[in-house]
PDB file of C-alpha atoms in Angstrom:
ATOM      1  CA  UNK A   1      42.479  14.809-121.636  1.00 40.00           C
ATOM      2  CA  UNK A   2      40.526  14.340-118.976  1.00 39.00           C
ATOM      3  CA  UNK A   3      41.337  12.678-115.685  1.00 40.00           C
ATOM      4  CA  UNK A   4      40.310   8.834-115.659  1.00 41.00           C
ATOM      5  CA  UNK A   5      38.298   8.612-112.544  1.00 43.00           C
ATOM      6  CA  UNK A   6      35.256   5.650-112.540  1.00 42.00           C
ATOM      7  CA  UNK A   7      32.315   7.827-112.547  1.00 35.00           C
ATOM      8  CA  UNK A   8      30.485   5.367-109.771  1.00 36.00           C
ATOM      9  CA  UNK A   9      33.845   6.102-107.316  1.00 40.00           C
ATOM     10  CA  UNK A  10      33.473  10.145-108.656  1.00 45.00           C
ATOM     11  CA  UNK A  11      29.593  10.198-107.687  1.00 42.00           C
ATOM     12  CA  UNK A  12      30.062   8.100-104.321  1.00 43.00           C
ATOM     13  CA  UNK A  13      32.276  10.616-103.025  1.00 43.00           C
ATOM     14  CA  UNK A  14      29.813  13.652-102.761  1.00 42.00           C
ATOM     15  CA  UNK A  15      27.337  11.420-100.813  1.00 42.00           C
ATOM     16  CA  UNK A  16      28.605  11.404 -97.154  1.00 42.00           C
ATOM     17  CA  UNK A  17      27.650  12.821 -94.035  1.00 37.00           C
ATOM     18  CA  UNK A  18      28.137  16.842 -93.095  1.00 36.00           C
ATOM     19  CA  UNK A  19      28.273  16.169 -89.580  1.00 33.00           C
ATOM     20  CA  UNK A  20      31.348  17.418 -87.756  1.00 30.00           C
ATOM     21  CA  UNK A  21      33.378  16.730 -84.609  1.00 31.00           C
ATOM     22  CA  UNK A  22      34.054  20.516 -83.354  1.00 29.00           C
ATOM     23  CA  UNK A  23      36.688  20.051 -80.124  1.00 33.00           C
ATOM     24  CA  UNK A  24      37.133  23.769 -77.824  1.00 33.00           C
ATOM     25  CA  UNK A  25      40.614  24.568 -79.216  1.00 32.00           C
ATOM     26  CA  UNK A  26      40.786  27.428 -76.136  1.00 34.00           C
ATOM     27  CA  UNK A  27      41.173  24.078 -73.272  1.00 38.00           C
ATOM     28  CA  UNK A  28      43.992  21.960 -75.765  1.00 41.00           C
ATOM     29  CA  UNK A  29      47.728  23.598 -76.681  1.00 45.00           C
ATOM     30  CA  UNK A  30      48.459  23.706 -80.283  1.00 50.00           C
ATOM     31  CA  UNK A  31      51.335  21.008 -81.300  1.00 54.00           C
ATOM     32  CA  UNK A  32      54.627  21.400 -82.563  1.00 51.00           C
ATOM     33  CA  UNK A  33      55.089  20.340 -85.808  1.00 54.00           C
ATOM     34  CA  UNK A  34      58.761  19.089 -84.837  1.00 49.00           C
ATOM     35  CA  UNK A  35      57.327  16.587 -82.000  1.00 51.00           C
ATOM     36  CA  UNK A  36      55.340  15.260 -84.335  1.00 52.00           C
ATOM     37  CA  UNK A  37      57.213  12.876 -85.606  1.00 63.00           C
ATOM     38  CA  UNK A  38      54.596  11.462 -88.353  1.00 71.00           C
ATOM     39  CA  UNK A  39      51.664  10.386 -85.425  1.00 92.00           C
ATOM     40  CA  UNK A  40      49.423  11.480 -88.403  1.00 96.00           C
ATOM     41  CA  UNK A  41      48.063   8.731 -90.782  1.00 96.00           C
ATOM     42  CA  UNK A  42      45.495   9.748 -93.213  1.00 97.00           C
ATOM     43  CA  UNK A  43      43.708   6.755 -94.767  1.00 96.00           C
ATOM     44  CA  UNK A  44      42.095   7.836 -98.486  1.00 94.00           C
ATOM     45  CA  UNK A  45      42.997   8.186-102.275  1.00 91.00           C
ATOM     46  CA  UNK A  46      42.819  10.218-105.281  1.00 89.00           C
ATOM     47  CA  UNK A  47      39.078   8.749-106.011  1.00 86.00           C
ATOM     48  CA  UNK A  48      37.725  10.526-102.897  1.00 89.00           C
ATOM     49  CA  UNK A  49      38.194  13.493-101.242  1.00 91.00           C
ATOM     50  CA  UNK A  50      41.312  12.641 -99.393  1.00 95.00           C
ATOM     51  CA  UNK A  51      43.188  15.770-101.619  1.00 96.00           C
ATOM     52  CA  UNK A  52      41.299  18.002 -99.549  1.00 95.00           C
ATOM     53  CA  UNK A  53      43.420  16.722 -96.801  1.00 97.00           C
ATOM     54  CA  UNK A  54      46.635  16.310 -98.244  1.00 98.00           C
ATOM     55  CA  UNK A  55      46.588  19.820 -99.782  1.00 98.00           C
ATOM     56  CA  UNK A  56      46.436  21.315 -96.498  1.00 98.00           C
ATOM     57  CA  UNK A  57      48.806  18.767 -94.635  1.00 97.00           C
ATOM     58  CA  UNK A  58      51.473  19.810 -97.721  1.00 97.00           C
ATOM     59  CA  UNK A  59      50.575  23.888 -97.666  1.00 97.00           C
ATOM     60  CA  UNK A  60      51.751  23.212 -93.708  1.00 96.00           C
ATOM     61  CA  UNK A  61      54.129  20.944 -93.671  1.00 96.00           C
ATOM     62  CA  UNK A  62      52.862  18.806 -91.572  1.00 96.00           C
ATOM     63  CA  UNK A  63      54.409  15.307 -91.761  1.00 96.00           C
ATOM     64  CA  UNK A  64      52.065  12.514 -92.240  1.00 96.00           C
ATOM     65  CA  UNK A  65      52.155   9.016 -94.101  1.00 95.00           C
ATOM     66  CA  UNK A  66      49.316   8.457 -96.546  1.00 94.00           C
ATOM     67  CA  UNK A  67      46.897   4.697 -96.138  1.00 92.00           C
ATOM     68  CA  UNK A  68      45.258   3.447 -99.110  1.00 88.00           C
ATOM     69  CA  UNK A  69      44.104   0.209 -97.318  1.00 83.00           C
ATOM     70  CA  UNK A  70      40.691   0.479 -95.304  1.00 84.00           C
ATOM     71  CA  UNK A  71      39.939   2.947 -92.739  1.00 86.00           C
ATOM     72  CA  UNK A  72      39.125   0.122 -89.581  1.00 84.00           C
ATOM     73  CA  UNK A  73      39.212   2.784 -86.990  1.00 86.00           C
ATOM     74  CA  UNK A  74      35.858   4.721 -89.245  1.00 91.00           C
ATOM     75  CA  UNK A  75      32.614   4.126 -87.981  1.00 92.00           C
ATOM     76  CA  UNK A  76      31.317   3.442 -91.419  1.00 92.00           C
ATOM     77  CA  UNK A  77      34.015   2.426 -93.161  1.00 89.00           C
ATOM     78  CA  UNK A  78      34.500   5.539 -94.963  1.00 92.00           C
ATOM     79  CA  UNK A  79      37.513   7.786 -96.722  1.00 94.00           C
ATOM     80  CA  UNK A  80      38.968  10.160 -96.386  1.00 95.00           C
ATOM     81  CA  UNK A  81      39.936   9.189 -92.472  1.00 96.00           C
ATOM     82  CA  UNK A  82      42.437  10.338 -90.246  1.00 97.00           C
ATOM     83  CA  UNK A  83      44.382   9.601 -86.916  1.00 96.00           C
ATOM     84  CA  UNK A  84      46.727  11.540 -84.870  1.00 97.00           C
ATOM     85  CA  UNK A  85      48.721   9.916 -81.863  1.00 95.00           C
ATOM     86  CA  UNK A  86      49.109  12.879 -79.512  1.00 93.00           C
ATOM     87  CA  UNK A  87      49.876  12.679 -75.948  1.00 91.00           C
ATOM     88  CA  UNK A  88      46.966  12.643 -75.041  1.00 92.00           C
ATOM     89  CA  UNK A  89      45.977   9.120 -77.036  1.00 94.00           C
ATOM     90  CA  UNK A  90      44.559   8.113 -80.560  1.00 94.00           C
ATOM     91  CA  UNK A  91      42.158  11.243 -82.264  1.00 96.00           C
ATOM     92  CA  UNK A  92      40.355   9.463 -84.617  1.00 96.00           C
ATOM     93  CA  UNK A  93      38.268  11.843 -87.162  1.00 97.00           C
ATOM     94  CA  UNK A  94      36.155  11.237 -90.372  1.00 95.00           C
ATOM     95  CA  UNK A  95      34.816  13.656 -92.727  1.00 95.00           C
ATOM     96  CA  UNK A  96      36.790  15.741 -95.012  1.00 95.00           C
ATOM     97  CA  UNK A  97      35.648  19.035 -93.664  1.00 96.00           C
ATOM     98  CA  UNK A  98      36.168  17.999 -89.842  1.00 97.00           C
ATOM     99  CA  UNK A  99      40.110  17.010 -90.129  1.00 97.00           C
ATOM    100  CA  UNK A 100      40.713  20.147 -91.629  1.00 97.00           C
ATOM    101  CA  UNK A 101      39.053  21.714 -88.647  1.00 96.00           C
ATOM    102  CA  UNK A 102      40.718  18.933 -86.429  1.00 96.00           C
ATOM    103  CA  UNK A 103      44.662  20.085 -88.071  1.00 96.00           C
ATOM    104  CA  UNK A 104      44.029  23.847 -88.752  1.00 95.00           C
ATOM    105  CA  UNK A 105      42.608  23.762 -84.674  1.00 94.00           C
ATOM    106  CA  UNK A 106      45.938  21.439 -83.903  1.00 93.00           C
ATOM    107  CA  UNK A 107      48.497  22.770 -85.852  1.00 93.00           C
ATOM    108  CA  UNK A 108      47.640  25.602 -87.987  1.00 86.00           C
ATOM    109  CA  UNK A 109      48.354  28.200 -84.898  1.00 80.00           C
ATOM    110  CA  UNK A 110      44.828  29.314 -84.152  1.00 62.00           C
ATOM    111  CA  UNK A 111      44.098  28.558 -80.827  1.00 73.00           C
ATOM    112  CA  UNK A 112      41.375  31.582 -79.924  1.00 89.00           C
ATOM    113  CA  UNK A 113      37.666  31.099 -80.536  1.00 91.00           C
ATOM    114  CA  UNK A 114      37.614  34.733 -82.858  1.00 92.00           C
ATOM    115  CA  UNK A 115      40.510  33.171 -84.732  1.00 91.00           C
ATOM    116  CA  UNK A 116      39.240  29.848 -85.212  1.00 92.00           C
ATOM    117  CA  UNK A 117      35.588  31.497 -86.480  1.00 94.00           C
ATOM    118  CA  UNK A 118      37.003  33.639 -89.276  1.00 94.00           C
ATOM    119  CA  UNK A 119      38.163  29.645 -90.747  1.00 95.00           C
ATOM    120  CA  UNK A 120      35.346  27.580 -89.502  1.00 96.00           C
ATOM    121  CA  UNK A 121      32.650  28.905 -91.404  1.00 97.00           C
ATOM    122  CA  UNK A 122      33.751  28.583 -94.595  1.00 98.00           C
ATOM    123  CA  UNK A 123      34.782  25.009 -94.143  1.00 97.00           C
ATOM    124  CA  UNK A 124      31.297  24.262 -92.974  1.00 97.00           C
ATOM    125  CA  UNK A 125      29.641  26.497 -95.607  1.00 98.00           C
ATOM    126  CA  UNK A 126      31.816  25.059 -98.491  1.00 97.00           C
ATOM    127  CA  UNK A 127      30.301  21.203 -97.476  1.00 95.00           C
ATOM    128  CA  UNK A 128      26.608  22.618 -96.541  1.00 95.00           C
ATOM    129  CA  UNK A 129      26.330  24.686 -99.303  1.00 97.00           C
ATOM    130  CA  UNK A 130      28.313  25.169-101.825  1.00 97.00           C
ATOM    131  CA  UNK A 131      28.750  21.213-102.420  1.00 96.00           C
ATOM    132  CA  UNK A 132      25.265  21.172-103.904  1.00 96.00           C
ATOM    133  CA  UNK A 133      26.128  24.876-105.864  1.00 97.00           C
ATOM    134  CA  UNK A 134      29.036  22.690-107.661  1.00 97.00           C
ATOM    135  CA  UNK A 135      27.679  19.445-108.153  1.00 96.00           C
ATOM    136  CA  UNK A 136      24.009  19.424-107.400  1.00 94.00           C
ATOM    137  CA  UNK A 137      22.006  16.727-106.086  1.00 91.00           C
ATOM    138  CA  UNK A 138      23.167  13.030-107.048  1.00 90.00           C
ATOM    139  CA  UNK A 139      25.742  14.937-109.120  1.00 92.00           C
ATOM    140  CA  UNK A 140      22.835  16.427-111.522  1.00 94.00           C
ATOM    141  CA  UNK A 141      24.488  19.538-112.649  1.00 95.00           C
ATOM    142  CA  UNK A 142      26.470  22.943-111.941  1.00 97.00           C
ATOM    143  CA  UNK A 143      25.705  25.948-110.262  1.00 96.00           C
ATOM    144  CA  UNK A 144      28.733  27.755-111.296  1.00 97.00           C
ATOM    145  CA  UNK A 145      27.590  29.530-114.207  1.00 96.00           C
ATOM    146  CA  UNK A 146      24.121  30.197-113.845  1.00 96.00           C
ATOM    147  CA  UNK A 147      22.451  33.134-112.002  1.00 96.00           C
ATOM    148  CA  UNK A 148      22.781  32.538-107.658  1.00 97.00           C
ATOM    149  CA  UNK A 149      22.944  34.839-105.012  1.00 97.00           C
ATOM    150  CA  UNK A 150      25.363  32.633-102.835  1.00 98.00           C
ATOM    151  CA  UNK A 151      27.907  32.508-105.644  1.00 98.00           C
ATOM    152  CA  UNK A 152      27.381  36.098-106.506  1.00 97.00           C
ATOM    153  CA  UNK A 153      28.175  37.093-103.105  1.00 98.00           C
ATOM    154  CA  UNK A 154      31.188  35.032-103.391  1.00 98.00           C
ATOM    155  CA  UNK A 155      32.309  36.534-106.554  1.00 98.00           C
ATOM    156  CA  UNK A 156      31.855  40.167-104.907  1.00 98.00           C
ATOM    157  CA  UNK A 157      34.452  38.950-101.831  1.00 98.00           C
ATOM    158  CA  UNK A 158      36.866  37.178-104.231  1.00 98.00           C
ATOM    159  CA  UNK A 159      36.386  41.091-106.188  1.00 97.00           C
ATOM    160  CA  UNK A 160      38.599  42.657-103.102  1.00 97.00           C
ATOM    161  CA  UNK A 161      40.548  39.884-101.581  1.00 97.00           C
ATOM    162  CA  UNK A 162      42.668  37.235-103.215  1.00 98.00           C
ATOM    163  CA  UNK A 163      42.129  35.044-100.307  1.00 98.00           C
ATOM    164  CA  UNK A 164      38.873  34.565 -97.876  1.00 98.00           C
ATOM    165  CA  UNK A 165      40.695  34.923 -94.463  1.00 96.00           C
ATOM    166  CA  UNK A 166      42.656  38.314 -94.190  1.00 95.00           C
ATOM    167  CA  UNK A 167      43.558  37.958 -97.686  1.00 97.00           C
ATOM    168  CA  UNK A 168      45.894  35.325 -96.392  1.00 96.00           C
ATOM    169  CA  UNK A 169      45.759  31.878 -97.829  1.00 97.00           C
ATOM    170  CA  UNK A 170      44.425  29.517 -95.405  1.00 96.00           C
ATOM    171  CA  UNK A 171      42.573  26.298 -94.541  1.00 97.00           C
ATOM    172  CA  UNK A 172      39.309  28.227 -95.754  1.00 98.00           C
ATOM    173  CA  UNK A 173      40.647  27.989 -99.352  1.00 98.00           C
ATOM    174  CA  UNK A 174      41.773  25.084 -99.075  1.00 98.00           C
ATOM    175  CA  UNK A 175      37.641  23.724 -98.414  1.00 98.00           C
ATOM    176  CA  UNK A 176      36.355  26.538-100.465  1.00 98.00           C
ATOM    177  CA  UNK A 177      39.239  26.141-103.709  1.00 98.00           C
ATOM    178  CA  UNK A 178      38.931  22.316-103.664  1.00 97.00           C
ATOM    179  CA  UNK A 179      35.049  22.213-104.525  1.00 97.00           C
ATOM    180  CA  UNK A 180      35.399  25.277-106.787  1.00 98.00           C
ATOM    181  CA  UNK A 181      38.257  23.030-108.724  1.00 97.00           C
ATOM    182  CA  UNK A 182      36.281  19.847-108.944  1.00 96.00           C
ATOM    183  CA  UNK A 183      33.657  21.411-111.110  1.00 97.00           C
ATOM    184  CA  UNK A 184      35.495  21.475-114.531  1.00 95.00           C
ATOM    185  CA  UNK A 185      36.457  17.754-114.201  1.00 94.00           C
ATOM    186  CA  UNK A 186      33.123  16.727-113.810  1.00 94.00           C
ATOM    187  CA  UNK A 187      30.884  18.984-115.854  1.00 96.00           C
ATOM    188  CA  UNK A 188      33.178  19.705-118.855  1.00 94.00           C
ATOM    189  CA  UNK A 189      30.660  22.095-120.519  1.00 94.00           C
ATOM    190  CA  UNK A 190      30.819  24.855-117.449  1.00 95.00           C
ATOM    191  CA  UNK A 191      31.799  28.193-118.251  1.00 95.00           C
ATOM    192  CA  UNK A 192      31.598  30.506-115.369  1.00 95.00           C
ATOM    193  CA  UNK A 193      32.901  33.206-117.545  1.00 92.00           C
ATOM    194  CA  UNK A 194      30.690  35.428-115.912  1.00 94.00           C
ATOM    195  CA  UNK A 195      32.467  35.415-112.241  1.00 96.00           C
ATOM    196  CA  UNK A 196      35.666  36.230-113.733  1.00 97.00           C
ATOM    197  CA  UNK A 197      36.643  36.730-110.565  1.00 97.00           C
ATOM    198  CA  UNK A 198      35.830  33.691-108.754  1.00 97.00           C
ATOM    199  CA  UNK A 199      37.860  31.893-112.112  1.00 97.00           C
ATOM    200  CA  UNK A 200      41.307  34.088-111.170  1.00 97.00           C
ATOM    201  CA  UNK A 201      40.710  32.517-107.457  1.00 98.00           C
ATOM    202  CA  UNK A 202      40.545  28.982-108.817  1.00 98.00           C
ATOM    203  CA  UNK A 203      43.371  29.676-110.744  1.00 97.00           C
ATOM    204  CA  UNK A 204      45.531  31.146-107.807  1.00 98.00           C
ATOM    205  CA  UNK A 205      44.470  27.874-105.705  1.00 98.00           C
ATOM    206  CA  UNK A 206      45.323  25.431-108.919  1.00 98.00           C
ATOM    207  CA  UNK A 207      48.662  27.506-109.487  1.00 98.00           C
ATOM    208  CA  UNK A 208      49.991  26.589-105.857  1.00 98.00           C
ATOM    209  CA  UNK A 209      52.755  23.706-105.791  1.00 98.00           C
ATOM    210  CA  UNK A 210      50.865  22.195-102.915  1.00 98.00           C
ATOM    211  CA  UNK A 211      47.801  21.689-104.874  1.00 98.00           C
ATOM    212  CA  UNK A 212      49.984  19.936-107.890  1.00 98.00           C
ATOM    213  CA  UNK A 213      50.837  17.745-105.212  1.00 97.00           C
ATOM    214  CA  UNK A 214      47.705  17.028-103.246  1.00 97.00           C
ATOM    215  CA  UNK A 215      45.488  16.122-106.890  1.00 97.00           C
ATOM    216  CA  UNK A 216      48.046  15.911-109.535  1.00 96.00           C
ATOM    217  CA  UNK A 217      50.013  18.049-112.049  1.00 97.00           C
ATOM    218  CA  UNK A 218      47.735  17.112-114.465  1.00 97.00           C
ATOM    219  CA  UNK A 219      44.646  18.561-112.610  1.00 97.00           C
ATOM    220  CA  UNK A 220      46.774  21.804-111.932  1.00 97.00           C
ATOM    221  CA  UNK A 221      47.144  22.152-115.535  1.00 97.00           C
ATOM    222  CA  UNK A 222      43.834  21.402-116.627  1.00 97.00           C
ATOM    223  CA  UNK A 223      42.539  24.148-114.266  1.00 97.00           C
ATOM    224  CA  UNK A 224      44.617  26.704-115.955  1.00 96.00           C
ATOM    225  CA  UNK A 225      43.500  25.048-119.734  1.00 96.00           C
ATOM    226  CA  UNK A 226      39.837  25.612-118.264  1.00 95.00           C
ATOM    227  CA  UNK A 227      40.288  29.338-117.385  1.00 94.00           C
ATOM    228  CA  UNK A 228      41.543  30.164-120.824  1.00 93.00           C
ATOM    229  CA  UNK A 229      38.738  28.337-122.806  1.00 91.00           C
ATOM    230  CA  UNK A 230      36.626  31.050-120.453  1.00 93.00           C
ATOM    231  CA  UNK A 231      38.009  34.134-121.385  1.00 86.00           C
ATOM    232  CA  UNK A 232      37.617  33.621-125.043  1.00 78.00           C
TER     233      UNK A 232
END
């Protein structure tokens, strides 16, 4: 059974903006989780990529409350949007793949520009590129199991490492896991049976409490249905 998402709410969710708001996390000290004291407010639902978010804010305890009303403070109106009442005032930020920069910079405990570059560049390759591998353009079709360099390459590095980022789960799977997993709910037919490797990786992302959490038990489970269908 498949998730019942409106396929108008599924398709306006992969046409946004890729711009992000990179801050110099060398000049601002990383927060405490315990004086944060839920500042965080991330305004979104299931329909739209707001999971991204919450799966990280869960995989790091971060305390937050969740909006489903509209996001007022977003320039256009959009979800998923988030604000943070720091010290130093309001941080207002938009775009899936720039709050998880914004809260892996703020409170994932990589404050060094060599640190934060082994993260950023997945997060910005996973909405630059490999959007359009998974989905294609206007949603036209998969990537995932036909013949492509990018996702070959991928397939090699998932061949050595369970994880992208020292073989350490991390804010890069979290971008990078979340696409990968959105593919079988929208294109039924894939079978990316040969990347067998790149399948066991969205099976160790789907298999992670956090995940159940962030999209659903049932999208866990359907992930793990998915993988077995491929190795037949």
């Amino acid at each position: 059974t498949m998730i019942a998402i409106p396929f108008i709410l599924l398709l306006s969710l992969f046409h946004c903006s890729k711009s992000f708001s990179l801050s110099k996390t060398s000049q601002r000290p990383l927060r405490s989780l315990s004086s944060i004291q839920m500042s965080i407010t991330l305004y979104g639902s299931q329909q739209t990529r707001s999971p991204l978010v919450d799966w990280y804010l869960i995989e790091k305890n971060i305390p937050y409350q969740k909006n489903s009303g509209r996001a007022v403070g977003h320039p256009f109106g959009q979800v998923p949007f988030l604000t943070d009442d720091t010290a130093e005032g309001r941080v207002e930020v938009f775009e899936s793949g720039a709050i998880l920069l914004y809260l892996a910079d703020a409170y994932g405990g990589n404050v060094t520009p060599v640190q934060r570059a082994k993260y950023t560049k997945w997060i910005v390759w996973a909405n630059s590129e490999l959007d359009n591998l998974c989905f294609g353009k206007g949603m036209s079709g998969t990537t995932l199991d036909k013949p492509n360099r990018a996702l070959d390459k991928l397939e090699s590095i998932l061949s050595s490492s369970d994880w992208l980022v020292d073989n350490t789960f991390s804010v890069a799977d979290v971008a990078v896991g979340s696409y990968l997993n959105y593919v079988p709910l929208f294109f039924r037919n894939v079978k990316p049976s040969t990347r067998p490797q790149t399948v066991r990786y969205m099976q160790r992302c789907a298999a992670r409490p956090a995940f159940a959490a962030a999209f659903s038990a049932e999208h866990a489970r359907q992930i793990q249905d998915f993988a077995a269908l491929w190795a037949k």
